[in-house]
PDB file of C-alpha atoms in Angstrom:
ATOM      1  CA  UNK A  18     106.644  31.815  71.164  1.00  0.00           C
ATOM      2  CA  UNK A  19     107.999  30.984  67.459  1.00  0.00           C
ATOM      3  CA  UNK A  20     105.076  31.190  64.554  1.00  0.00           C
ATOM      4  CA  UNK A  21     105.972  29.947  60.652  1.00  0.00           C
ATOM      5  CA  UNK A  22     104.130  29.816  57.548  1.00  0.00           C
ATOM      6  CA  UNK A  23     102.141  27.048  56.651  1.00  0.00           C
ATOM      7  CA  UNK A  24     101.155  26.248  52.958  1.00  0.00           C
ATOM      8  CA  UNK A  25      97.387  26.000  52.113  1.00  0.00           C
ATOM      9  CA  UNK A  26      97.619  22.684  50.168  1.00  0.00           C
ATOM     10  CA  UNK A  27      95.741  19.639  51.808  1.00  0.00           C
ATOM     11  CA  UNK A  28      94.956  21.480  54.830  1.00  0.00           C
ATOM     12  CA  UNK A  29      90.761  22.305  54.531  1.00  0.00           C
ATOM     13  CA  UNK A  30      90.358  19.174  55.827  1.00  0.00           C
ATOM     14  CA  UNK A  31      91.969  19.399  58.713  1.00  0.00           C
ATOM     15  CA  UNK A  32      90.901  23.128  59.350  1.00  0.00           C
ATOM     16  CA  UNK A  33      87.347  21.721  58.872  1.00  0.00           C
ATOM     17  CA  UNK A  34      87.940  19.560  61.447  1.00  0.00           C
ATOM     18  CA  UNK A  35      89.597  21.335  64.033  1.00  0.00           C
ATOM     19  CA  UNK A  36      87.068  24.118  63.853  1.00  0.00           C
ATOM     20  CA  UNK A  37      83.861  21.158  64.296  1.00  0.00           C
ATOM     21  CA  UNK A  38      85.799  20.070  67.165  1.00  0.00           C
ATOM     22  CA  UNK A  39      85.910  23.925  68.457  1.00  0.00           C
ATOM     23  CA  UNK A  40      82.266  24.033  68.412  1.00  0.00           C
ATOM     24  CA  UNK A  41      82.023  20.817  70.265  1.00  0.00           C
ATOM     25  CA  UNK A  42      83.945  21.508  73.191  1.00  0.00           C
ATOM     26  CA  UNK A  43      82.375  24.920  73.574  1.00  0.00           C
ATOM     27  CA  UNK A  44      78.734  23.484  73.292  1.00  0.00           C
ATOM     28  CA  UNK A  45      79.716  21.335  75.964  1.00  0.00           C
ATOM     29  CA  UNK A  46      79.352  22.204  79.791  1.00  0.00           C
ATOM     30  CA  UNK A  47      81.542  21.318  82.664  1.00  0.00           C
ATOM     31  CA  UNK A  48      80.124  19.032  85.321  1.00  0.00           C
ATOM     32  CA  UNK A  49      79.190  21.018  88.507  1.00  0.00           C
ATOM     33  CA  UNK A  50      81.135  18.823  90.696  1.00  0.00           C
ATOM     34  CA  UNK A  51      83.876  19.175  88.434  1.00  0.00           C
ATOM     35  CA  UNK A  52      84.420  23.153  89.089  1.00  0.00           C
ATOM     36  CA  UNK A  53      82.515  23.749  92.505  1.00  0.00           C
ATOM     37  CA  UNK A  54      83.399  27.531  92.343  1.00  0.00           C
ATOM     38  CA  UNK A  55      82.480  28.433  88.930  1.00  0.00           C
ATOM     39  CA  UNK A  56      80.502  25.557  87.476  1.00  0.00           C
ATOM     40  CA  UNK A  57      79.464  27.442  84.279  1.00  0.00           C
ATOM     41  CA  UNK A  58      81.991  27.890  81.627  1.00  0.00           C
ATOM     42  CA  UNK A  59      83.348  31.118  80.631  1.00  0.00           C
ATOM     43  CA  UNK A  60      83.452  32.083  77.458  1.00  0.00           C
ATOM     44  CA  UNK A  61      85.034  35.007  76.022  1.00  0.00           C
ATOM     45  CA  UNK A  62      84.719  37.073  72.600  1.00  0.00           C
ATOM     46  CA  UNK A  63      86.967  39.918  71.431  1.00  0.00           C
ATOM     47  CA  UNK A  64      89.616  41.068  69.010  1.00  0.00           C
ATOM     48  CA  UNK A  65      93.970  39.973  68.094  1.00  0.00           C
ATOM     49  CA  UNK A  66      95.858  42.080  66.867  1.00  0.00           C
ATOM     50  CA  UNK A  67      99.416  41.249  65.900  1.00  0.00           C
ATOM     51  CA  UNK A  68     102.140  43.817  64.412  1.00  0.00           C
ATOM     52  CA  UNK A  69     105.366  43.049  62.920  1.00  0.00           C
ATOM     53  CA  UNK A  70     108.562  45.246  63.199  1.00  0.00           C
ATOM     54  CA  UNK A  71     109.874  45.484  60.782  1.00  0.00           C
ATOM     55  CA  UNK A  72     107.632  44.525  58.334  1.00  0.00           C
ATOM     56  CA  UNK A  73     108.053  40.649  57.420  1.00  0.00           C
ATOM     57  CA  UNK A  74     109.298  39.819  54.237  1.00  0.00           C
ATOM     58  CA  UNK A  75     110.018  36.421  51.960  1.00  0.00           C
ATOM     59  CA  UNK A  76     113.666  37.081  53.496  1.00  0.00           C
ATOM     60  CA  UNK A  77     113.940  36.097  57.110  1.00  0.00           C
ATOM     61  CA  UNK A  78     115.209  38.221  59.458  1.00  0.00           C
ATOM     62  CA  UNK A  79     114.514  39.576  62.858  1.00  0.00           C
ATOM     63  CA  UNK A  80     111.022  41.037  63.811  1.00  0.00           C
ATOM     64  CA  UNK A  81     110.018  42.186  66.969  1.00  0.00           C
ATOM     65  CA  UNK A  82     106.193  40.770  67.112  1.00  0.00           C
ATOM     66  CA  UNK A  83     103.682  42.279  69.188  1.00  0.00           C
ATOM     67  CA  UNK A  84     100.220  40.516  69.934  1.00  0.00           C
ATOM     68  CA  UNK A  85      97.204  42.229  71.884  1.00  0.00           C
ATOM     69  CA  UNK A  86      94.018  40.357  72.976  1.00  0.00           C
ATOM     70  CA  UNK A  87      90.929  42.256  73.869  1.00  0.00           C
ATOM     71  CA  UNK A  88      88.202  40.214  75.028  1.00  0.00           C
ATOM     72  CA  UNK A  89      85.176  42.498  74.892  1.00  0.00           C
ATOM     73  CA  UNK A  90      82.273  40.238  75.964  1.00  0.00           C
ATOM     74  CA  UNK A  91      83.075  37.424  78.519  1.00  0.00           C
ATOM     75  CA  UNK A  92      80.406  35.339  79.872  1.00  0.00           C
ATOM     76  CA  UNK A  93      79.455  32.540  82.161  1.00  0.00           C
ATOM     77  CA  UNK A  94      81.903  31.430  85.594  1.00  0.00           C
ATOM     78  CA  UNK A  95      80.248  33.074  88.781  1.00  0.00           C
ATOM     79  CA  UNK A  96      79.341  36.226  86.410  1.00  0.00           C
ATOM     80  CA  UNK A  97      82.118  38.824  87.461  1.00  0.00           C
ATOM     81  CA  UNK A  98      84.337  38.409  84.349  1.00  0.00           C
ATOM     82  CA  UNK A  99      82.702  40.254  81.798  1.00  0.00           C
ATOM     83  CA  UNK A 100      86.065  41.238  80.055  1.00  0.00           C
ATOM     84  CA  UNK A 101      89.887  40.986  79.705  1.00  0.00           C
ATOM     85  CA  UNK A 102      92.599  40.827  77.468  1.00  0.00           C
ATOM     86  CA  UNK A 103      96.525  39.957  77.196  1.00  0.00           C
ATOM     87  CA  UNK A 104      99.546  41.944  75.630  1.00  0.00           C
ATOM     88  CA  UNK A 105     103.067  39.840  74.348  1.00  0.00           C
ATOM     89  CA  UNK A 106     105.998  41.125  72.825  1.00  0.00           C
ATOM     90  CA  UNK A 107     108.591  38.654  71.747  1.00  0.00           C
ATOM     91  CA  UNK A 108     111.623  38.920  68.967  1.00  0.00           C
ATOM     92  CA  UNK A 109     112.017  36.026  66.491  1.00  0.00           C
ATOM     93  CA  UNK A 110     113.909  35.108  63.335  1.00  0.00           C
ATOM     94  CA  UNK A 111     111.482  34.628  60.206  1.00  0.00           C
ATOM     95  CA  UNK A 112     110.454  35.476  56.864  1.00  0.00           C
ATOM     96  CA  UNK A 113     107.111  34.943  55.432  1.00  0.00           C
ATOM     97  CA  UNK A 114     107.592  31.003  54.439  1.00  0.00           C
ATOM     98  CA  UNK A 115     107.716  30.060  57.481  1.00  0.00           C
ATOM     99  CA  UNK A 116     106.059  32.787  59.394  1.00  0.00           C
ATOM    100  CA  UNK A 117     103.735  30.302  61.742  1.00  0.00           C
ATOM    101  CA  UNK A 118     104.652  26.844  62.900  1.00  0.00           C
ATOM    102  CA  UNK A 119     103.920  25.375  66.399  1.00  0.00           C
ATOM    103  CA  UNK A 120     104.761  27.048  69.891  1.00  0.00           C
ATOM    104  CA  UNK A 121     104.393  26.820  73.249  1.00  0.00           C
ATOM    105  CA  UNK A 122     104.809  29.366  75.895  1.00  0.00           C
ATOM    106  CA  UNK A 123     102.791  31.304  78.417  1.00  0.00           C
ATOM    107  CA  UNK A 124     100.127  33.629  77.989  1.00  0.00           C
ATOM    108  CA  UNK A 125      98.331  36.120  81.188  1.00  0.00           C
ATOM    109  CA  UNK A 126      94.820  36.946  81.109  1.00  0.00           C
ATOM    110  CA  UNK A 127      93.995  40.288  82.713  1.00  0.00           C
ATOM    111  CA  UNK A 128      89.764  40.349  83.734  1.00  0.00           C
ATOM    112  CA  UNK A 129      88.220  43.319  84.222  1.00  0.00           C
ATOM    113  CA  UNK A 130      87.650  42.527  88.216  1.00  0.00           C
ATOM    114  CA  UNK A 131      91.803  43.293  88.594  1.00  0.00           C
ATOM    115  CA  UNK A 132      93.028  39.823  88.835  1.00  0.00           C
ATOM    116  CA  UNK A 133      94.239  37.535  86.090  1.00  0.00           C
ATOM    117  CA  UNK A 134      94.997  34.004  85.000  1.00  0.00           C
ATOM    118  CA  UNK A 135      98.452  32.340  83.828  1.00  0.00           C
ATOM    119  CA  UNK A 136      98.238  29.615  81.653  1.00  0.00           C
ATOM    120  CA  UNK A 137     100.888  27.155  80.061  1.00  0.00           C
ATOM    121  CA  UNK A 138      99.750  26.934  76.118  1.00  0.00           C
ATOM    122  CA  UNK A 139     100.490  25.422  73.020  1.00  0.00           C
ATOM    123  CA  UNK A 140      99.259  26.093  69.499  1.00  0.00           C
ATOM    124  CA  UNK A 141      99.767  25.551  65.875  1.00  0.00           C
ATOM    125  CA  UNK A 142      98.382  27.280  62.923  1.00  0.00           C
ATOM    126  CA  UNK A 143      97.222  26.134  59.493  1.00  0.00           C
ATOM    127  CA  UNK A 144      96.237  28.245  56.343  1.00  0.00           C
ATOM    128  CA  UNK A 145      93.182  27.605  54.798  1.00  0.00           C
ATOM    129  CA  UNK A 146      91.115  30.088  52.706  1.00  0.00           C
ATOM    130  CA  UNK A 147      92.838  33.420  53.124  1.00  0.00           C
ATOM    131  CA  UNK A 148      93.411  32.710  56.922  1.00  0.00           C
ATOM    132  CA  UNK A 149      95.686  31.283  59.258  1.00  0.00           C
ATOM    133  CA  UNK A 150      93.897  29.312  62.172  1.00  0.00           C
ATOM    134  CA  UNK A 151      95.341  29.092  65.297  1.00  0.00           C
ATOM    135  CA  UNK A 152      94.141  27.237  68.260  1.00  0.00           C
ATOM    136  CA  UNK A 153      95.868  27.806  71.562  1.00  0.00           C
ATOM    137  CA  UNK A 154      95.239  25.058  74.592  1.00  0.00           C
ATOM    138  CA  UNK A 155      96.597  25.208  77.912  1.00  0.00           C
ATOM    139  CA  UNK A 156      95.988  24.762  81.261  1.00  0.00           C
ATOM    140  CA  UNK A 157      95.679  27.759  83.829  1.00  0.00           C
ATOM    141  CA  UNK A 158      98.368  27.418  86.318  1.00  0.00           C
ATOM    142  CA  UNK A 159      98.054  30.596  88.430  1.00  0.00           C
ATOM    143  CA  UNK A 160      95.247  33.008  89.452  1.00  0.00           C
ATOM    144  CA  UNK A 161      91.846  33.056  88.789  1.00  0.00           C
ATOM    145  CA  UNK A 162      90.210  29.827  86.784  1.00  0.00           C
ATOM    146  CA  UNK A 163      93.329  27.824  88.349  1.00  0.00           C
ATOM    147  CA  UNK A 164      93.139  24.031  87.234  1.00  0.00           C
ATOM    148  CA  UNK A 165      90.719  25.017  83.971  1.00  0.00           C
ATOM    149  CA  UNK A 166      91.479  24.134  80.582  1.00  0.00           C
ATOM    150  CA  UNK A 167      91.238  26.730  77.912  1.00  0.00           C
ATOM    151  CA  UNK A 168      90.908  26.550  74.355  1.00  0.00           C
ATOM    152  CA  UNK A 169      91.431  29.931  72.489  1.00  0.00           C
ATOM    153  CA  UNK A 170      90.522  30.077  68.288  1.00  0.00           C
ATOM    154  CA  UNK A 171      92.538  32.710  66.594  1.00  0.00           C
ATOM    155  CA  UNK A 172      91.698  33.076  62.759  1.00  0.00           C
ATOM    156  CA  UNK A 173      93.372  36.068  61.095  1.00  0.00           C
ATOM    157  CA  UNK A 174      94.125  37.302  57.425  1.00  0.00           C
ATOM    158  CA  UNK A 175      96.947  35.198  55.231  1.00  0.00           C
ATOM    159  CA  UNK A 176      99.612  37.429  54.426  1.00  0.00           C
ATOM    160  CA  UNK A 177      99.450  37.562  50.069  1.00  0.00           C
ATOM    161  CA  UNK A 178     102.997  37.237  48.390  1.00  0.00           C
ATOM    162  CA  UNK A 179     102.598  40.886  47.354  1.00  0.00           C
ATOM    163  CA  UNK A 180     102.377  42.073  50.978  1.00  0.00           C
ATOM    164  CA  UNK A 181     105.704  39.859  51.612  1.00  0.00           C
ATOM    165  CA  UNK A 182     107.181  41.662  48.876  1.00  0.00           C
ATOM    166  CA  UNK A 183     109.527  45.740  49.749  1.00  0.00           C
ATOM    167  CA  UNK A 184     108.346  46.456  53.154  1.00  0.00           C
ATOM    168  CA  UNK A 185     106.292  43.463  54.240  1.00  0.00           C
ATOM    169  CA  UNK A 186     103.470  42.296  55.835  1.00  0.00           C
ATOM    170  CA  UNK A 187     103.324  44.531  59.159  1.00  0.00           C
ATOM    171  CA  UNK A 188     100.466  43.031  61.300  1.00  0.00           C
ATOM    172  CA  UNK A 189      97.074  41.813  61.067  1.00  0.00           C
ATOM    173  CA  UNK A 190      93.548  42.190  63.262  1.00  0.00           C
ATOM    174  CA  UNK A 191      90.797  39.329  63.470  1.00  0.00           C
ATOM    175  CA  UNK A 192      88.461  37.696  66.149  1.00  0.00           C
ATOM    176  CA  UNK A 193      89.187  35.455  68.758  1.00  0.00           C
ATOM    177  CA  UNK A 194      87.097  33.122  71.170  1.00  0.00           C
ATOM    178  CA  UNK A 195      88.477  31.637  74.538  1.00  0.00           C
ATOM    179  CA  UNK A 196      86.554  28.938  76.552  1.00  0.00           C
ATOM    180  CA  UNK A 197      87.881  28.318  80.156  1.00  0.00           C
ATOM    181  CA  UNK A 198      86.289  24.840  81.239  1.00  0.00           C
TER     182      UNK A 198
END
């Protein structure tokens, strides 16, 4: 997955947007005959944490990024997922200009009953008020919830100029939500 920056000019609008369409599609259900296993959808809150090695700075170089997902309250499907998370570690060229542009990748779901779902996702992130939004869509393509659609909502802090400036900006923790439809 490759992230850049993304400036904070002209983007509320769209940020308001996106995140009124968030709260749409997780307000609404999934027909029963649509999911006859697990007509309810699941939704999942937790924690993202992503670290940055070294620490990025306004001068682009290589960082080895790591990202762990902790979901600490999952609810809804046939009621056995009550939790799960995911762990990434990738290597990619940037600086803090251009530390979060659009990807697309895989990402594994581990649930607390042992098994876990695969999906194929894509995101994009915008900056708006101190905070990078990222929404991840995808498609599960293996295990558990096989066929859904999930929509994930990352918002974490903005890296300042200061904190790109001598070591860098090493990492950063926020929320998350993930609805599997």
């Amino acid at each position: 997955m490759k992230r850049s920056a993304v400036a904070v000019g002209g983007k509320r609008l769209r940020a308001l947007a996106l995140g009124a369409a968030v709260v749409c599609v997780a307000a609404t259900p999934a027909p029963a005959a649509a999911h006859p296993r697990e007509s309810v959808l699941l939704q999942c809150q937790g924690t993202e944490s992503v670290s940055y090695e070294p620490g990025v700075t306004l001068q682009p170089r290589p960082i080895h990024v790591t990202v762990d997902g902790r979901f600490t309250s999952c609810v809804g499907g046939d009621g056995t997922v009550k939790s799960g998370g995911y762990h990434e570690e990738f290597t990619l060229d940037t600086g803090c200009n251009n530390l979060l542009e659009g990807f697309q990748g895989h990402r594994t779901y581990t649930w607390n009953t042992g098994d876990s779902s695969t999906a194929d996702i894509t995101g994009s992130s915008t900056a708006v008020a101190g905070q990078v939004v990222t929404p991840v869509t995808g498609t599960v393509t293996r295990g558990r919830f096989h066929g859904r659609k999930l929509l994930q909502l990352i918002p974490l802090p903005q890296p300042s100029a200061l904190q790109c400036l001598g070591r860098g900006f090493t990492g950063a923790t926020g929320v998350t939500t993930l609805t599997i439809s």
